[in-house]
CSV table of C-alpha atoms in Angstrom, one decimal:
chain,number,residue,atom,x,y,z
H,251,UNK,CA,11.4,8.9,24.5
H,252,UNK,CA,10.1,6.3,22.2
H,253,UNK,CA,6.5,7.2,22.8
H,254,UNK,CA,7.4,10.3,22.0
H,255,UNK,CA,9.2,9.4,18.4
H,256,UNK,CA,6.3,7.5,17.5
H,257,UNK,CA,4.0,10.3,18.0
H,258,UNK,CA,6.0,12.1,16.1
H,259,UNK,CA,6.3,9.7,13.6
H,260,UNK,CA,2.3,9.0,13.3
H,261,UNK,CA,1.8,12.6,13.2
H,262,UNK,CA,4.3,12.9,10.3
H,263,UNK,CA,2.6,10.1,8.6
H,264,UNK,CA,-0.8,11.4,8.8
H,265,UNK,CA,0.3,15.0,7.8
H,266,UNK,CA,1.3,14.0,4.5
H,267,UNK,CA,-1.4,11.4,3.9
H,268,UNK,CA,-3.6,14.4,4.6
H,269,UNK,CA,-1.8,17.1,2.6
H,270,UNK,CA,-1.0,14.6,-0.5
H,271,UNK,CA,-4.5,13.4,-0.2
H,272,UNK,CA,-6.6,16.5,-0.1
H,273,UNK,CA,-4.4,20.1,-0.5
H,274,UNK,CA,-1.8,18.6,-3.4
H,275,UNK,CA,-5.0,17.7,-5.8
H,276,UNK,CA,-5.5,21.7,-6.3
H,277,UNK,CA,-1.6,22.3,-6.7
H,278,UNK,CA,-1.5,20.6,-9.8
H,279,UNK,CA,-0.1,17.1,-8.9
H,280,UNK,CA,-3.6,15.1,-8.8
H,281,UNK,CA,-5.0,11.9,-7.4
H,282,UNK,CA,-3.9,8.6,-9.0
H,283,UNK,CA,-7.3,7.5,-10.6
H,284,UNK,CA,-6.0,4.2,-11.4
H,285,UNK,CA,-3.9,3.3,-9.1
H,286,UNK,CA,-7.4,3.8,-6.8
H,287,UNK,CA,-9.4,1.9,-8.5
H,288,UNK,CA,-6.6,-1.0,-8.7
H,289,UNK,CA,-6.9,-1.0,-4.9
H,290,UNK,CA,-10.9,-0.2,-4.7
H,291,UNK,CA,-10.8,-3.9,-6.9
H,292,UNK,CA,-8.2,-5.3,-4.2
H,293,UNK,CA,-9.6,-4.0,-1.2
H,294,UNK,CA,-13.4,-3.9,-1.6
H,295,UNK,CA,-14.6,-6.2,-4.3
H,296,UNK,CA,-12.5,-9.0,-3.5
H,297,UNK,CA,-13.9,-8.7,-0.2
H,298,UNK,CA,-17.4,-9.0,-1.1
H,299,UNK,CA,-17.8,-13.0,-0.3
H,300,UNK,CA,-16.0,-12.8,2.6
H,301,UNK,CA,-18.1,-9.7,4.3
H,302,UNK,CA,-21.5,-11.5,2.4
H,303,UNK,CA,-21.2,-14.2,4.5
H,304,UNK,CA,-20.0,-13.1,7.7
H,305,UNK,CA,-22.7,-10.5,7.6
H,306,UNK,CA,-25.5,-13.1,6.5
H,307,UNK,CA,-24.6,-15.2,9.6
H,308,UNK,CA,-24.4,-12.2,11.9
H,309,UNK,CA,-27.9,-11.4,11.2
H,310,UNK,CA,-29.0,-15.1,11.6
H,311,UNK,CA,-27.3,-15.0,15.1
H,312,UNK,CA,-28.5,-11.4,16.1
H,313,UNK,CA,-32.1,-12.6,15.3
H,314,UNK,CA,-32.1,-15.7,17.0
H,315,UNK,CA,-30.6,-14.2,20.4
H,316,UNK,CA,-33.2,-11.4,19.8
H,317,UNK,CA,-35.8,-14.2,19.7
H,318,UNK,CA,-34.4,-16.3,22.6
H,319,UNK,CA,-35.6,-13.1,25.1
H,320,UNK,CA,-38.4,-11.9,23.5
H,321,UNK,CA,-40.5,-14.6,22.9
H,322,UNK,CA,-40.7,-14.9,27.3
H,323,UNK,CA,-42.8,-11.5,26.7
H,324,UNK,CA,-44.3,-12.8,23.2
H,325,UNK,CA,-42.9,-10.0,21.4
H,326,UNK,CA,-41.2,-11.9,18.9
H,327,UNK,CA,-42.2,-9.0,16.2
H,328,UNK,CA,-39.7,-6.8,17.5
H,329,UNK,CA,-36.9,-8.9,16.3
H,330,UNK,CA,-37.1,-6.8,13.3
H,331,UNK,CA,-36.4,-3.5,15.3
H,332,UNK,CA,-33.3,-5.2,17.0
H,333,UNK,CA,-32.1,-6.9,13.8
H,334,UNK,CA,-32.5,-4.0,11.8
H,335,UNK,CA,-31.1,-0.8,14.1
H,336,UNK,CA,-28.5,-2.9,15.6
H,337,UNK,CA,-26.9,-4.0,12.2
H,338,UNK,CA,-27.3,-0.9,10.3
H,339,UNK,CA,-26.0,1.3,13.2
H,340,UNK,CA,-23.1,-0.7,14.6
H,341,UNK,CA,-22.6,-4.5,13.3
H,342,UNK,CA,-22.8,-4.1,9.6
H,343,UNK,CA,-19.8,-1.1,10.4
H,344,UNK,CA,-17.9,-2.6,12.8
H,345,UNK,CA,-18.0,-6.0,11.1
H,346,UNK,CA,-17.2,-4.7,8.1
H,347,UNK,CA,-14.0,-3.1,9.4
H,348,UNK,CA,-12.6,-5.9,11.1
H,349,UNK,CA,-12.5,-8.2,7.7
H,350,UNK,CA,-10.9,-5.7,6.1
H,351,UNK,CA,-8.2,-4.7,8.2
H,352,UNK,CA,-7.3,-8.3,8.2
H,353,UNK,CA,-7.9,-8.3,4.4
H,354,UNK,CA,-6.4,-4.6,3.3
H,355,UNK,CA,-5.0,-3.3,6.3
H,356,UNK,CA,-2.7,-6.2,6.6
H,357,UNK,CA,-1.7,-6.0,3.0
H,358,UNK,CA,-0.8,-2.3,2.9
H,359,UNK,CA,1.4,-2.9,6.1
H,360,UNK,CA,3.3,-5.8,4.8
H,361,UNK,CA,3.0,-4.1,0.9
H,362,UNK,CA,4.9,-1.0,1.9
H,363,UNK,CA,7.1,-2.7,4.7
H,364,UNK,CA,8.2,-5.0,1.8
H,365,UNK,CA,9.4,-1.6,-0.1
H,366,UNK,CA,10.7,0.0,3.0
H,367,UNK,CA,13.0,-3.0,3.4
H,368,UNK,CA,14.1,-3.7,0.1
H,369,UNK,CA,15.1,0.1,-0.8
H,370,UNK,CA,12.4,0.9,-2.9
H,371,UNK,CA,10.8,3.5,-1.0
H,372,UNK,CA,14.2,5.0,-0.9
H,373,UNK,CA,14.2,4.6,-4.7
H,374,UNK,CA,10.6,6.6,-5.2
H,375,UNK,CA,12.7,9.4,-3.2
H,376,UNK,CA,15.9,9.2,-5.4
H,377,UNK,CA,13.8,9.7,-8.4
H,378,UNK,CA,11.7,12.8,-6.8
H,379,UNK,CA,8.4,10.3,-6.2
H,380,UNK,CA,6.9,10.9,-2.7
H,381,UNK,CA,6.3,7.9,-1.5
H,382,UNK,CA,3.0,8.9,0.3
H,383,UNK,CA,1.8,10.3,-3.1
H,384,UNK,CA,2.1,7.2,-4.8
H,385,UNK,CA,1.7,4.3,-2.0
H,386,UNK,CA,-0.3,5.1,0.2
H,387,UNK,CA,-3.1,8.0,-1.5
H,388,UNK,CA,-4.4,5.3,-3.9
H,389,UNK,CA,-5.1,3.3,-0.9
H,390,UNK,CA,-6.8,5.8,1.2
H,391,UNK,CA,-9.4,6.9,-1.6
H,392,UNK,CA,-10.5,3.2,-2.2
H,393,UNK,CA,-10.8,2.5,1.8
H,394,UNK,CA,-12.8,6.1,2.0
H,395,UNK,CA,-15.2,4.3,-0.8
H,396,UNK,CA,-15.6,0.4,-0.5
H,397,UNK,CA,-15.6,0.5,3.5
H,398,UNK,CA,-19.1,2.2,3.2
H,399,UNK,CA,-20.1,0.5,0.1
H,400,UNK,CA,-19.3,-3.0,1.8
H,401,UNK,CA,-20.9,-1.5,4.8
H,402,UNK,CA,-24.1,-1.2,2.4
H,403,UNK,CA,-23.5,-4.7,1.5
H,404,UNK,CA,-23.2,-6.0,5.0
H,405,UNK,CA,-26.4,-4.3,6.2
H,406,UNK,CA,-28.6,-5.5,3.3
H,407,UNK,CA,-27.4,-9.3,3.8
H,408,UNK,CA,-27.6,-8.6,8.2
H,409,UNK,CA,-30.9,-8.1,7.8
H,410,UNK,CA,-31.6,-10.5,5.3
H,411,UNK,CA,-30.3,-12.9,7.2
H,412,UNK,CA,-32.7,-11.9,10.8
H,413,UNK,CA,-35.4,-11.5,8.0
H,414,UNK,CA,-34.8,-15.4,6.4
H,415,UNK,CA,-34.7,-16.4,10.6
H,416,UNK,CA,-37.4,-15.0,11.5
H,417,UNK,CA,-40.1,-15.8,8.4
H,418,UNK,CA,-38.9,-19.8,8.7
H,419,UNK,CA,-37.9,-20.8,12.3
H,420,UNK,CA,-39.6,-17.8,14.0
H,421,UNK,CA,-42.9,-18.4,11.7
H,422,UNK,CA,-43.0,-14.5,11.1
H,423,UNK,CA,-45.2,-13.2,8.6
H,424,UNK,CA,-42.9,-11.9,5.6
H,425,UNK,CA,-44.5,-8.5,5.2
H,426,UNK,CA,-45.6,-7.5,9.0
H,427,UNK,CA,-41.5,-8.4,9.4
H,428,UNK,CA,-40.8,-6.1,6.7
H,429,UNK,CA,-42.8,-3.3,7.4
H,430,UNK,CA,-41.8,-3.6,11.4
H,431,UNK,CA,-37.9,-3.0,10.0
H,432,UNK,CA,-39.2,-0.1,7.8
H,433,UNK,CA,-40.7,1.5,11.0
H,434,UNK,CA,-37.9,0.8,13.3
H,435,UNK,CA,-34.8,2.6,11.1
H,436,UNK,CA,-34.5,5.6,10.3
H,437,UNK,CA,-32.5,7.5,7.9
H,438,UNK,CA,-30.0,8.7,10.7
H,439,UNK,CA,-29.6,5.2,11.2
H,440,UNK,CA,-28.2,4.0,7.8
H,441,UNK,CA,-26.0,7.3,7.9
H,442,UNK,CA,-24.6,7.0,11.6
H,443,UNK,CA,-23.2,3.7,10.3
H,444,UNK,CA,-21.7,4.9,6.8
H,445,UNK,CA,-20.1,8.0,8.6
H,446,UNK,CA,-18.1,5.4,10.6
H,447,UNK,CA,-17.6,3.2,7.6
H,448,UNK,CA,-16.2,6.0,6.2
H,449,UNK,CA,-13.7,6.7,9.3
H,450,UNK,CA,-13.1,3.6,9.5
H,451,UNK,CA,-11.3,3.2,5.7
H,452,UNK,CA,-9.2,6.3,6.7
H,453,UNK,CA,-8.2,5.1,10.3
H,454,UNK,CA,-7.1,1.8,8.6
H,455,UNK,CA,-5.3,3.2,5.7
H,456,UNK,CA,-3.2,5.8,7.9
H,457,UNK,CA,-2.2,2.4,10.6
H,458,UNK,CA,-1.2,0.0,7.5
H,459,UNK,CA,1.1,2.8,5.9
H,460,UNK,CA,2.6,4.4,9.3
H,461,UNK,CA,3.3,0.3,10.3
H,462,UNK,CA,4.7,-0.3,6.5
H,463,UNK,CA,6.9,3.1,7.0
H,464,UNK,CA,8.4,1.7,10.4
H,465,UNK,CA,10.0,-1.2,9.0
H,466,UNK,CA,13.4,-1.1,8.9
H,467,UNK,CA,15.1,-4.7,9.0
H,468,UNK,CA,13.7,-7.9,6.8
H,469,UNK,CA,11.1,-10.1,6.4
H,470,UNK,CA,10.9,-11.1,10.3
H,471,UNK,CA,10.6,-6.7,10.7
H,472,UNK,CA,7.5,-7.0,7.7
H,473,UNK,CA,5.9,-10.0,9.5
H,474,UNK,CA,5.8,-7.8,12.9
H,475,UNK,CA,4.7,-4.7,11.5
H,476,UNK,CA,2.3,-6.2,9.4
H,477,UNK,CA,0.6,-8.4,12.7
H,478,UNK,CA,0.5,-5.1,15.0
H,479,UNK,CA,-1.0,-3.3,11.9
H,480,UNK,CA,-3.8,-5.5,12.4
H,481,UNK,CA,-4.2,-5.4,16.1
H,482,UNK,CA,-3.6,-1.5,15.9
H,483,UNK,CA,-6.0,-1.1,13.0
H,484,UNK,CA,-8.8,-3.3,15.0
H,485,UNK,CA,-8.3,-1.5,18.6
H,486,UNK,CA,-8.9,1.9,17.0
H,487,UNK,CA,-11.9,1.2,15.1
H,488,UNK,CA,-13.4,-0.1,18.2
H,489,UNK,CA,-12.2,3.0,19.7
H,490,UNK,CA,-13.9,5.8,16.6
H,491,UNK,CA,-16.6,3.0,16.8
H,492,UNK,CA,-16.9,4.1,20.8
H,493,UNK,CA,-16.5,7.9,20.2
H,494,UNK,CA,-18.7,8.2,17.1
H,495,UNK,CA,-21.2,6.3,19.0
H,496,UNK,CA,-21.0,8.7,22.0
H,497,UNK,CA,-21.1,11.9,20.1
H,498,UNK,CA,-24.4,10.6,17.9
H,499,UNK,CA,-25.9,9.7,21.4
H,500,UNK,CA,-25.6,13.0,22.7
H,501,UNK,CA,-25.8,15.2,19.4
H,502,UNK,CA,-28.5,13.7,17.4
């Protein structure tokens, strides 16, 4: 039975999300522009160091494991193919998703659980304010456009990093390195990754404000909903991360 009412309660959460999101904009009661931007300033440019260097030092790392087998074969040009379709199809993505559900998803969980607990939410009703409308749509516009934009971010410094590897320890030639990258991606590549960057902001959004919307006690209630928002938020990206990979595999 309590499977069932969280079903029902996720499924109620992400009908509105959708409906308040996407069908209420052309019945007259619009998008919060800057209550979006607000959180696209929270949510993706405060997270710009933070995704900089993790990706910086993922590329590094991807690179020099890249180089640890293919030197036996002295093939150590093709670190650029690795580096390159490996970060820009699933690292720079997945990566990017992970810091921000602990940065963002996190916060929306323990933002809104805060509210749930201390009336507000109940006080957005009272005065005729949906609660979806005003929480939780701001947040899902600036996760639909800073996930991909910090996914752009995380692929440019991934392959920087492989690309500062391999021209100093590896003793790569700058330009054969660059030019083997060029060859090895192609434009599907770069938009396999931004369609689950995209996926990602949504699938992180609608976990943070269905966990927020569950709390119903205080602060010990926030502190839970807001830790299983994370590990929720984190097994379903790997999850969209599996499927979208599967269905490019097979479709493209």
């Amino acid at each position: 039975m309590q499977i069932q009412k969280d079903i029902n309660d996720a499924s109620r959460v992400i009908n509105d999300i959708f409906y308040w999101a996407f069908i209420s904009p052309f019945k007259g009661r619009p998008i919060r522009i800057r209550a979006s931007i607000s959180e696209m300033v929270k949510a993706g440019y405060n997270s710009v160091p933070i995704v900089s260097v993790i990706s910086l030092f993922i590329g590094i790392i991807l690179a020099l494991q890249a180089a640890y087998q293919l030197k036996r074969f002295g093939a150590l040009v093709y670190v650029a193919d690795l580096v390159g379709v490996s970060i820009t199809r699933e690292l720079g993505p997945i990566i990017t998703a992970i810091i921000v559900s602990g940065r963002s998803g996190s916060a929306f969980a323990a933002e809104i659980g805060s509210m749930k607990a201390a009336e507000e939410v109940d006080a957005l009703i009272t005065m005729g304010i949906n609660p979806v409308r005003f929480l939780v749509v701001p947040k899902l516009i600036a996760l639909m456009v800073m996930v991909p934009a910090l996914t752009v971010l995380s692929d440019f410094l991934g392959l920087f990093g492989g690309f500062l590897l391999s021209v100093t320890l590896l003793e790569l030639h700058p330009v054969n390195y660059f030019q083997q990258t060029i060859n090895a991606l192609l434009v599907k590549d770069i938009l396999t990754g931004l369609i689950k960057a995209w996926a990602f902001g949504i699938v992180i959004t609608i976990v943070g404000a269905y966990h927020g919307f569950k709390v119903e006690g205080g602060a010990e209630e926030v502190g839970r909903h807001t830790t299983s928002s994370v590990v929720a938020s984190i097994f379903l990206v790997i999850v969209f991360d599996l499927f979208f990979t599967a269905l490019f595999y097979f479709f493209t």
